Amino acid sequence: MTVVSAEQVRALVVSRLENSILAAGRELDDLPDDLDLLTEGIIDSVDIVELISTVEQTFGIVIDFSELDPEQLTVLGSFCRYIADRSQTPTDNKHPDQP
């Protein structure tokens, strides 16, 4: 399991969604924490699943979203902070592909 910061998660999310962010008329370096990626048209439901999978594989954790309000799942800052917090919790959240 890798301990990550919210900034590292944010960098991955922005990198992964760069084209969609730009297509939505947003600047990559000026994204507010309260940006809802879904309502802004940056991601759809399939993209959410792919983003979660990418985050899990990149950082070697399994994400349990039962503790996160579903409405906050697509909010940039909330998502990044939640992933960072989960990576620092010593539980069984290690991704099965990680030694």
CSV table of C-alpha atoms in Angstrom, one decimal:
chain,number,residue,atom,x,y,z
A,1,MET,CA,0.0,0.0,0.0
A,2,THR,CA,1.2,3.5,-0.9
A,3,VAL,CA,0.6,6.5,1.3
A,4,VAL,CA,-0.4,9.4,-1.0
A,5,SER,CA,-1.4,13.0,-0.5
A,6,ALA,CA,-4.5,14.7,-1.8
A,7,GLU,CA,-2.2,16.6,-4.2
A,8,GLN,CA,-0.9,13.4,-5.7
A,9,VAL,CA,-4.4,12.1,-6.2
A,10,ARG,CA,-5.4,15.4,-7.7
A,11,ALA,CA,-2.5,15.3,-10.1
A,12,LEU,CA,-3.5,11.8,-11.3
A,13,VAL,CA,-7.1,12.8,-11.7
A,14,VAL,CA,-6.3,15.9,-13.6
A,15,SER,CA,-3.8,14.1,-15.8
A,16,ARG,CA,-6.3,11.3,-16.5
A,17,LEU,CA,-9.2,13.7,-17.3
A,18,GLU,CA,-7.1,16.4,-19.0
A,19,ASN,CA,-8.8,16.3,-22.4
A,20,SER,CA,-12.3,16.3,-20.8
A,21,ILE,CA,-11.4,19.1,-18.5
A,22,LEU,CA,-10.2,21.3,-21.4
A,23,ALA,CA,-13.2,20.3,-23.5
A,24,ALA,CA,-15.4,21.6,-20.7
A,25,GLY,CA,-13.7,25.0,-21.0
A,26,ARG,CA,-11.8,24.7,-17.7
A,27,GLU,CA,-8.1,25.5,-17.1
A,28,LEU,CA,-6.1,22.6,-15.7
A,29,ASP,CA,-4.3,24.8,-13.1
A,30,ASP,CA,-7.5,26.6,-11.9
A,31,LEU,CA,-9.8,23.9,-10.8
A,32,PRO,CA,-11.7,24.6,-7.5
A,33,ASP,CA,-11.9,21.9,-4.9
A,34,ASP,CA,-15.7,22.0,-5.1
A,35,LEU,CA,-15.7,21.3,-8.8
A,36,ASP,CA,-18.3,18.5,-9.5
A,37,LEU,CA,-16.8,16.5,-12.4
A,38,LEU,CA,-20.1,14.9,-13.2
A,39,THR,CA,-22.4,17.9,-13.2
A,40,GLU,CA,-19.8,19.9,-15.2
A,41,GLY,CA,-19.9,17.2,-17.9
A,42,ILE,CA,-16.2,16.3,-17.4
A,43,ILE,CA,-17.0,12.6,-16.5
A,44,ASP,CA,-19.9,10.2,-16.9
A,45,SER,CA,-20.7,7.1,-14.9
A,46,VAL,CA,-18.4,4.9,-16.9
A,47,ASP,CA,-15.6,7.4,-16.4
A,48,ILE,CA,-16.2,7.3,-12.6
A,49,VAL,CA,-15.6,3.5,-12.6
A,50,GLU,CA,-12.5,3.9,-14.8
A,51,LEU,CA,-11.1,6.6,-12.6
A,52,ILE,CA,-11.6,4.6,-9.4
A,53,SER,CA,-9.9,1.6,-11.1
A,54,THR,CA,-7.0,3.8,-12.2
A,55,VAL,CA,-6.6,5.3,-8.7
A,56,GLU,CA,-6.7,1.8,-7.1
A,57,GLN,CA,-4.1,0.4,-9.5
A,58,THR,CA,-1.8,3.4,-9.4
A,59,PHE,CA,-1.7,3.7,-5.6
A,60,GLY,CA,-2.2,0.0,-4.8
A,61,ILE,CA,-5.2,0.4,-2.6
A,62,VAL,CA,-8.8,-0.9,-2.6
A,63,ILE,CA,-11.3,1.9,-2.1
A,64,ASP,CA,-14.3,1.4,0.1
A,65,PHE,CA,-16.7,4.1,-0.7
A,66,SER,CA,-19.3,3.1,1.9
A,67,GLU,CA,-17.9,5.9,4.1
A,68,LEU,CA,-18.1,8.6,1.5
A,69,ASP,CA,-21.4,10.4,0.6
A,70,PRO,CA,-22.2,9.4,-3.0
A,71,GLU,CA,-22.8,13.0,-3.9
A,72,GLN,CA,-19.2,13.8,-2.9
A,73,LEU,CA,-17.7,11.0,-5.1
A,74,THR,CA,-17.5,13.2,-8.1
A,75,VAL,CA,-16.4,16.4,-6.3
A,76,LEU,CA,-12.7,16.9,-7.0
A,77,GLY,CA,-11.4,18.0,-3.6
A,78,SER,CA,-13.6,15.6,-1.6
A,79,PHE,CA,-12.6,12.6,-3.8
A,80,CYS,CA,-8.9,13.4,-3.5
A,81,ARG,CA,-8.9,14.0,0.2
A,82,TYR,CA,-10.9,10.7,0.8
A,83,ILE,CA,-8.3,8.7,-1.3
A,84,ALA,CA,-5.4,10.3,0.6
A,85,ASP,CA,-7.1,9.5,4.0
A,86,ARG,CA,-7.8,5.9,2.9
A,87,SER,CA,-4.2,5.4,1.9
A,88,GLN,CA,-3.1,6.4,5.4
A,89,THR,CA,-5.5,4.1,7.2
A,90,PRO,CA,-3.8,0.8,8.3
A,91,THR,CA,-6.6,-1.6,7.2
A,92,ASP,CA,-7.2,-4.2,4.6
A,93,ASN,CA,-7.4,-1.7,1.8
A,94,LYS,CA,-4.3,-3.0,0.0
A,95,HIS,CA,-5.0,-3.7,-3.7
A,96,PRO,CA,-4.8,-7.5,-4.5
A,97,ASP,CA,-2.1,-6.9,-7.1
A,98,GLN,CA,0.2,-5.3,-4.6
A,99,PRO,CA,2.7,-7.5,-2.6
